[in-house]
mmCIF file of C-alpha atoms in Angstrom:
data_model
loop_
_atom_site.group_PDB
_atom_site.id
_atom_site.type_symbol
_atom_site.label_atom_id
_atom_site.label_comp_id
_atom_site.label_asym_id
_atom_site.label_seq_id
_atom_site.Cartn_x
_atom_site.Cartn_y
_atom_site.Cartn_z
ATOM 1 C CA MET A 70 -9.520 14.441 -11.505
ATOM 2 C CA TYR A 71 -11.652 11.455 -12.537
ATOM 3 C CA VAL A 72 -12.453 8.637 -10.118
ATOM 4 C CA ARG A 73 -13.892 5.535 -11.754
ATOM 5 C CA SER A 74 -15.540 2.346 -10.538
ATOM 6 C CA LEU A 75 -16.839 -0.535 -12.632
ATOM 7 C CA GLY A 76 -20.505 -0.078 -13.522
ATOM 8 C CA LYS A 77 -20.746 3.485 -12.167
ATOM 9 C CA ALA A 78 -20.710 6.903 -13.779
ATOM 10 C CA SER A 79 -17.294 8.470 -13.170
ATOM 11 C CA LEU A 80 -16.775 11.097 -10.483
ATOM 12 C CA LYS A 81 -15.121 14.278 -11.755
ATOM 13 C CA VAL A 82 -13.499 16.499 -9.123
ATOM 14 C CA SER A 83 -11.927 19.872 -9.872
ATOM 15 C CA LEU A 84 -8.327 20.183 -8.679
ATOM 16 C CA ALA A 85 -8.300 23.949 -9.252
ATOM 17 C CA ARG A 86 -8.092 26.037 -6.104
ATOM 18 C CA GLY A 87 -11.093 28.142 -5.191
ATOM 19 C CA GLY A 88 -13.860 25.982 -6.646
ATOM 20 C CA THR A 89 -16.727 27.593 -8.543
ATOM 21 C CA GLU A 90 -17.432 31.312 -8.901
ATOM 22 C CA GLU A 91 -19.868 31.093 -6.001
ATOM 23 C CA GLY A 92 -17.300 29.233 -3.909
ATOM 24 C CA SER A 93 -19.747 26.471 -2.983
ATOM 25 C CA ASN A 94 -20.223 22.812 -3.833
ATOM 26 C CA GLN A 95 -22.246 22.438 -7.007
ATOM 27 C CA THR A 96 -23.153 19.110 -8.528
ATOM 28 C CA ARG A 97 -24.285 18.725 -12.111
ATOM 29 C CA ARG A 98 -24.635 15.919 -14.610
ATOM 30 C CA GLN A 99 -22.288 16.107 -17.615
ATOM 31 C CA GLY A 100 -23.038 13.134 -19.833
ATOM 32 C CA ARG A 101 -22.036 10.192 -17.648
ATOM 33 C CA ASP A 102 -19.909 12.283 -15.269
ATOM 34 C CA PHE A 103 -20.876 13.700 -11.900
ATOM 35 C CA SER A 104 -18.902 16.944 -11.646
ATOM 36 C CA LEU A 105 -18.299 18.954 -8.487
ATOM 37 C CA SER A 106 -16.144 21.847 -7.382
ATOM 38 C CA SER A 107 -13.451 21.941 -4.725
ATOM 39 C CA GLY A 108 -15.104 24.638 -2.576
ATOM 40 C CA GLY A 109 -16.835 23.353 0.557
ATOM 41 C CA ALA A 110 -16.903 23.152 4.325
ATOM 42 C CA VAL A 111 -13.556 23.307 6.089
ATOM 43 C CA CYS A 112 -12.951 20.303 8.328
ATOM 44 C CA GLN A 113 -10.198 18.671 10.334
ATOM 45 C CA MET A 114 -9.000 15.123 9.835
ATOM 46 C CA ARG A 115 -6.134 12.945 10.982
ATOM 47 C CA VAL A 116 -3.393 11.387 8.866
ATOM 48 C CA CYS A 117 -1.645 8.759 10.993
ATOM 49 C CA GLY A 118 -2.356 10.806 14.119
ATOM 50 C CA ASP A 119 -1.491 14.225 12.648
ATOM 51 C CA LYS A 120 -4.237 16.866 12.481
ATOM 52 C CA VAL A 121 -4.733 18.173 8.930
ATOM 53 C CA THR A 122 -7.131 20.886 7.726
ATOM 54 C CA GLY A 123 -9.104 20.051 4.607
ATOM 55 C CA THR A 124 -12.095 21.007 2.474
ATOM 56 C CA ASP A 125 -15.014 18.604 2.211
ATOM 57 C CA CYS A 126 -15.939 17.969 -1.426
ATOM 58 C CA GLY A 127 -19.637 17.563 -0.666
ATOM 59 C CA GLU A 128 -22.434 15.030 -0.498
ATOM 60 C CA ALA A 129 -22.257 13.915 -4.135
ATOM 61 C CA ALA A 130 -18.653 12.769 -3.744
ATOM 62 C CA ALA A 131 -19.389 11.192 -0.355
ATOM 63 C CA SER A 132 -22.364 9.245 -1.732
ATOM 64 C CA TRP A 133 -20.401 8.091 -4.776
ATOM 65 C CA LEU A 134 -17.470 6.801 -2.698
ATOM 66 C CA THR A 135 -19.711 5.259 -0.039
ATOM 67 C CA GLU A 136 -21.578 3.270 -2.680
ATOM 68 C CA ALA A 137 -18.413 2.253 -4.546
ATOM 69 C CA LEU A 138 -16.520 1.135 -1.422
ATOM 70 C CA SER A 139 -19.487 -0.152 0.628
ATOM 71 C CA ARG A 140 -18.490 1.903 3.660
ATOM 72 C CA ASP A 141 -19.103 5.459 4.856
ATOM 73 C CA CYS A 142 -16.626 7.805 3.145
ATOM 74 C CA ARG A 143 -15.974 11.507 2.645
ATOM 75 C CA LEU A 144 -13.758 13.038 -0.033
ATOM 76 C CA VAL A 145 -11.554 15.753 1.489
ATOM 77 C CA ARG A 146 -8.848 17.812 -0.167
ATOM 78 C CA GLN A 147 -6.042 19.493 1.724
ATOM 79 C CA THR A 148 -6.347 23.260 2.070
ATOM 80 C CA HIS A 149 -2.921 24.184 3.418
ATOM 81 C CA GLN A 150 0.542 22.725 3.044
ATOM 82 C CA ARG A 151 2.119 21.419 6.222
ATOM 83 C CA THR A 152 5.641 20.535 7.272
ATOM 84 C CA ALA A 153 7.153 17.163 8.022
ATOM 85 C CA LYS A 154 8.220 16.073 11.480
ATOM 86 C CA THR A 155 11.785 15.557 10.251
ATOM 87 C CA PRO A 156 15.005 17.345 11.267
ATOM 88 C CA SER A 157 15.259 20.913 9.997
ATOM 89 C CA SER A 158 18.170 19.943 7.748
ATOM 90 C CA ALA A 159 16.080 17.419 5.806
ATOM 91 C CA SER A 160 15.086 19.811 3.039
ATOM 92 C CA GLY A 161 18.582 21.209 2.624
ATOM 93 C CA SER A 162 17.249 24.736 3.235
ATOM 94 C CA GLY A 163 17.175 24.823 7.037
ATOM 95 C CA GLU A 164 13.422 24.237 7.043
ATOM 96 C CA ALA A 165 11.305 21.114 7.388
ATOM 97 C CA PRO A 166 10.023 19.940 3.977
ATOM 98 C CA LEU A 167 6.447 20.663 2.915
ATOM 99 C CA LEU A 168 3.993 17.761 2.754
ATOM 100 C CA SER A 169 0.596 17.122 1.245
ATOM 101 C CA LEU A 170 -1.450 14.301 2.810
ATOM 102 C CA ALA A 171 1.563 12.021 3.227
ATOM 103 C CA ASN A 172 2.315 11.421 6.893
ATOM 104 C CA GLU A 173 6.121 11.227 6.922
ATOM 105 C CA ALA A 174 7.854 12.480 3.781
ATOM 106 C CA GLN A 175 7.372 13.803 0.274
ATOM 107 C CA TYR A 176 8.439 10.607 -1.487
ATOM 108 C CA LEU A 177 9.015 6.934 -0.736
ATOM 109 C CA LEU A 178 11.557 4.902 -2.694
ATOM 110 C CA VAL A 179 12.034 1.130 -2.817
ATOM 111 C CA THR A 180 14.439 -0.939 -4.893
ATOM 112 C CA ARG A 181 13.572 -3.999 -6.934
ATOM 113 C CA ALA A 182 16.676 -5.720 -5.536
ATOM 114 C CA SER A 183 15.274 -5.491 -2.003
ATOM 115 C CA ALA A 184 11.829 -6.602 -3.164
ATOM 116 C CA GLU A 185 13.275 -9.587 -5.051
ATOM 117 C CA TYR A 186 15.254 -10.665 -1.989
ATOM 118 C CA LEU A 187 12.226 -10.354 0.285
ATOM 119 C CA LEU A 188 10.098 -12.330 -2.177
ATOM 120 C CA SER A 189 12.690 -15.124 -2.264
ATOM 121 C CA GLU A 190 12.648 -15.300 1.548
ATOM 122 C CA ILE A 191 8.839 -15.407 1.601
ATOM 123 C CA SER A 192 8.903 -18.255 -0.928
ATOM 124 C CA LYS A 193 11.209 -20.275 1.331
ATOM 125 C CA ARG A 194 8.629 -20.123 4.128
ATOM 126 C CA HIS A 195 5.609 -21.223 2.091
ATOM 127 C CA THR A 196 4.914 -24.192 -0.170
ATOM 128 C CA LYS A 197 2.975 -22.134 -2.725
ATOM 129 C CA GLN A 198 3.688 -18.737 -4.215
ATOM 130 C CA LEU A 199 1.676 -16.117 -2.341
ATOM 131 C CA LEU A 200 2.775 -12.989 -4.200
ATOM 132 C CA SER A 201 4.243 -11.942 -7.514
ATOM 133 C CA LEU A 202 7.025 -9.360 -7.513
ATOM 134 C CA ASP A 203 4.685 -6.634 -8.772
ATOM 135 C CA ASP A 204 2.095 -7.535 -6.121
ATOM 136 C CA LEU A 205 4.742 -7.340 -3.421
ATOM 137 C CA VAL A 206 6.021 -3.951 -4.577
ATOM 138 C CA SER A 207 2.470 -2.566 -4.665
ATOM 139 C CA ARG A 208 2.000 -3.527 -0.999
ATOM 140 C CA PHE A 209 4.668 -0.960 -0.045
ATOM 141 C CA ARG A 210 2.946 1.871 -2.005
ATOM 142 C CA PRO A 211 6.139 3.608 -3.212
ATOM 143 C CA ASN A 212 6.352 6.729 -5.363
ATOM 144 C CA LEU A 213 9.605 5.534 -6.915
ATOM 145 C CA VAL A 214 10.820 2.014 -7.714
ATOM 146 C CA VAL A 215 14.422 1.821 -8.915
ATOM 147 C CA SER A 216 16.670 -0.931 -10.233
ATOM 148 C CA GLY A 217 20.154 -1.234 -11.658
ATOM 149 C CA ASN A 218 22.916 -3.666 -12.509
ATOM 150 C CA GLY A 219 24.765 -4.805 -9.404
ATOM 151 C CA MET A 220 22.317 -3.224 -6.958
ATOM 152 C CA GLU A 221 22.288 -5.125 -3.659
ATOM 153 C CA PRO A 222 19.286 -5.760 -1.395
ATOM 154 C CA TYR A 223 18.846 -3.014 1.206
ATOM 155 C CA GLU A 224 21.752 -0.930 -0.040
ATOM 156 C CA GLU A 225 19.322 2.005 -0.063
ATOM 157 C CA ASP A 226 19.572 1.959 3.751
ATOM 158 C CA GLU A 227 23.047 3.482 3.403
ATOM 159 C CA TRP A 228 22.184 6.180 0.875
ATOM 160 C CA SER A 229 22.272 9.830 1.918
ATOM 161 C CA GLU A 230 21.332 11.368 -1.449
ATOM 162 C CA VAL A 231 19.706 10.163 -4.657
ATOM 163 C CA THR A 232 19.825 11.883 -8.043
ATOM 164 C CA ILE A 233 17.363 10.844 -10.749
ATOM 165 C CA GLY A 234 17.902 12.602 -14.047
ATOM 166 C CA GLY A 235 18.672 16.165 -12.990
ATOM 167 C CA GLN A 236 16.738 16.131 -9.719
ATOM 168 C CA ARG A 237 18.398 15.585 -6.332
ATOM 169 C CA PHE A 238 16.669 14.073 -3.319
ATOM 170 C CA LYS A 239 17.895 13.839 0.263
ATOM 171 C CA VAL A 240 17.298 10.542 2.060
ATOM 172 C CA THR A 241 15.639 11.443 5.370
ATOM 173 C CA GLY A 242 15.128 8.011 6.910
ATOM 174 C CA ARG A 243 13.921 4.440 6.584
ATOM 175 C CA CYS A 244 10.247 3.550 6.402
ATOM 176 C CA SER A 245 8.999 1.385 9.289
ATOM 177 C CA ARG A 246 6.228 -0.944 8.197
ATOM 178 C CA CYS A 247 2.959 -2.009 9.793
ATOM 179 C CA ARG A 248 0.091 -4.394 8.994
ATOM 180 C CA THR A 249 -1.011 -2.231 6.063
ATOM 181 C CA ILE A 250 1.485 -4.051 3.829
ATOM 182 C CA CYS A 251 -0.510 -7.242 4.434
ATOM 183 C CA VAL A 252 -3.470 -5.790 2.496
ATOM 184 C CA ASP A 253 -3.798 -6.723 -1.173
ATOM 185 C CA GLN A 254 -3.999 -3.372 -2.988
ATOM 186 C CA THR A 255 -6.375 -4.797 -5.612
ATOM 187 C CA THR A 256 -8.795 -6.969 -3.638
ATOM 188 C CA GLY A 257 -8.483 -5.600 -0.097
ATOM 189 C CA SER A 258 -7.920 -9.097 1.313
ATOM 190 C CA ARG A 259 -5.457 -9.564 4.189
ATOM 191 C CA SER A 260 -2.702 -12.080 4.872
ATOM 192 C CA SER A 261 0.242 -12.498 7.241
ATOM 193 C CA GLU A 262 2.803 -11.732 4.536
ATOM 194 C CA PRO A 263 4.994 -9.892 3.773
ATOM 195 C CA LEU A 264 5.108 -8.474 7.321
ATOM 196 C CA GLN A 265 5.803 -11.845 8.945
ATOM 197 C CA THR A 266 8.947 -12.441 6.899
ATOM 198 C CA LEU A 267 9.993 -8.794 7.043
ATOM 199 C CA LEU A 268 9.910 -8.860 10.860
ATOM 200 C CA ARG A 269 12.116 -11.945 10.852
ATOM 201 C CA LEU A 270 14.623 -10.338 8.490
ATOM 202 C CA ARG A 271 14.612 -6.739 9.689
ATOM 203 C CA GLY A 272 13.623 -6.812 13.349
ATOM 204 C CA SER A 273 10.724 -5.181 15.175
ATOM 205 C CA ARG A 274 10.734 -1.960 13.124
ATOM 206 C CA ALA A 275 10.401 -3.963 9.889
ATOM 207 C CA THR A 276 11.889 -1.197 7.737
ATOM 208 C CA PHE A 277 11.564 -1.358 3.974
ATOM 209 C CA GLY A 278 12.266 1.543 1.620
ATOM 210 C CA VAL A 279 13.543 5.050 2.328
ATOM 211 C CA TYR A 280 11.984 8.498 2.583
ATOM 212 C CA LEU A 281 13.099 11.211 0.160
ATOM 213 C CA THR A 282 12.849 14.996 0.219
ATOM 214 C CA ALA A 283 13.333 16.964 -2.999
ATOM 215 C CA GLN A 284 16.212 19.435 -2.981
ATOM 216 C CA ALA A 285 16.102 22.728 -4.909
ATOM 217 C CA PHE A 286 14.696 22.055 -8.366
ATOM 218 C CA PRO A 287 16.999 22.829 -11.325
ATOM 219 C CA PRO A 288 16.068 25.999 -13.292
ATOM 220 C CA ASP A 289 14.710 24.041 -16.263
ATOM 221 C CA PHE A 290 12.832 21.448 -14.192
ATOM 222 C CA ASP A 291 9.433 22.705 -15.393
ATOM 223 C CA ASP A 292 10.278 21.188 -18.766
ATOM 224 C CA GLN A 293 11.431 17.867 -17.305
ATOM 225 C CA CYS A 294 9.921 14.905 -15.542
ATOM 226 C CA ILE A 295 11.145 11.719 -13.929
ATOM 227 C CA SER A 296 10.633 8.909 -16.403
ATOM 228 C CA VAL A 297 11.759 5.396 -17.315
ATOM 229 C CA PRO A 298 14.547 4.812 -18.156
ATOM 230 C CA GLN A 299 16.533 7.532 -16.413
ATOM 231 C CA THR A 300 19.982 7.625 -14.839
ATOM 232 C CA LEU A 301 20.156 7.040 -11.086
ATOM 233 C CA SER A 302 23.126 8.008 -8.933
ATOM 234 C CA THR A 303 23.495 7.782 -5.164
ATOM 235 C CA THR A 304 25.706 9.061 -2.357
ATOM 236 C CA THR A 305 26.304 6.789 0.616
ATOM 237 C CA LEU A 306 26.540 7.739 4.270
ATOM 238 C CA TRP A 307 30.116 6.526 4.613
#
């Protein structure tokens, strides 16, 4: 994995399990890249209140990120998969779905129809345009953004299953939003929107988007991927 920042040599981090042959952090200069392994000290961290065990990627990565972001940082990779705090039926196998460093679910889906409606409501409350549609969508940090002819705002709230291409996903709940969506994902600046309008439209939980859990992958899924355009079908709760 390469991490890049303007004016800095890129940071190259191995995603292979096990790290180097010695199993320790090693830093070396490769042209303009700082390269380091994944082996390091085991540590505990919190993801939205949940304790997660991880492996520290070392001082070189920490120094690089601290300088790039102007705040103290550590780069940590997850060492063990963990399960979601969702009902046991969420994965379709009688077990809670496995998660990486996400705090609630494997995937988050939003629709452009819902985003367009929210943007129109924000525009009614302000004399100048605060956000573009793409900026607004990025605030919600989804894995999947879907659109289609005739799709209505917030109809995803009533979906129970989603199929994209040949892969099925179970909808496991709505995503409640907090002040994080008020942070510009490019500049880091903060504003009152879109949370202010979302609270007015959706109530105190301010839900936007739905959580998805992947069902059993089809036998030939290794040779497939979710791409654009691809057919989307849904099953509703009623």
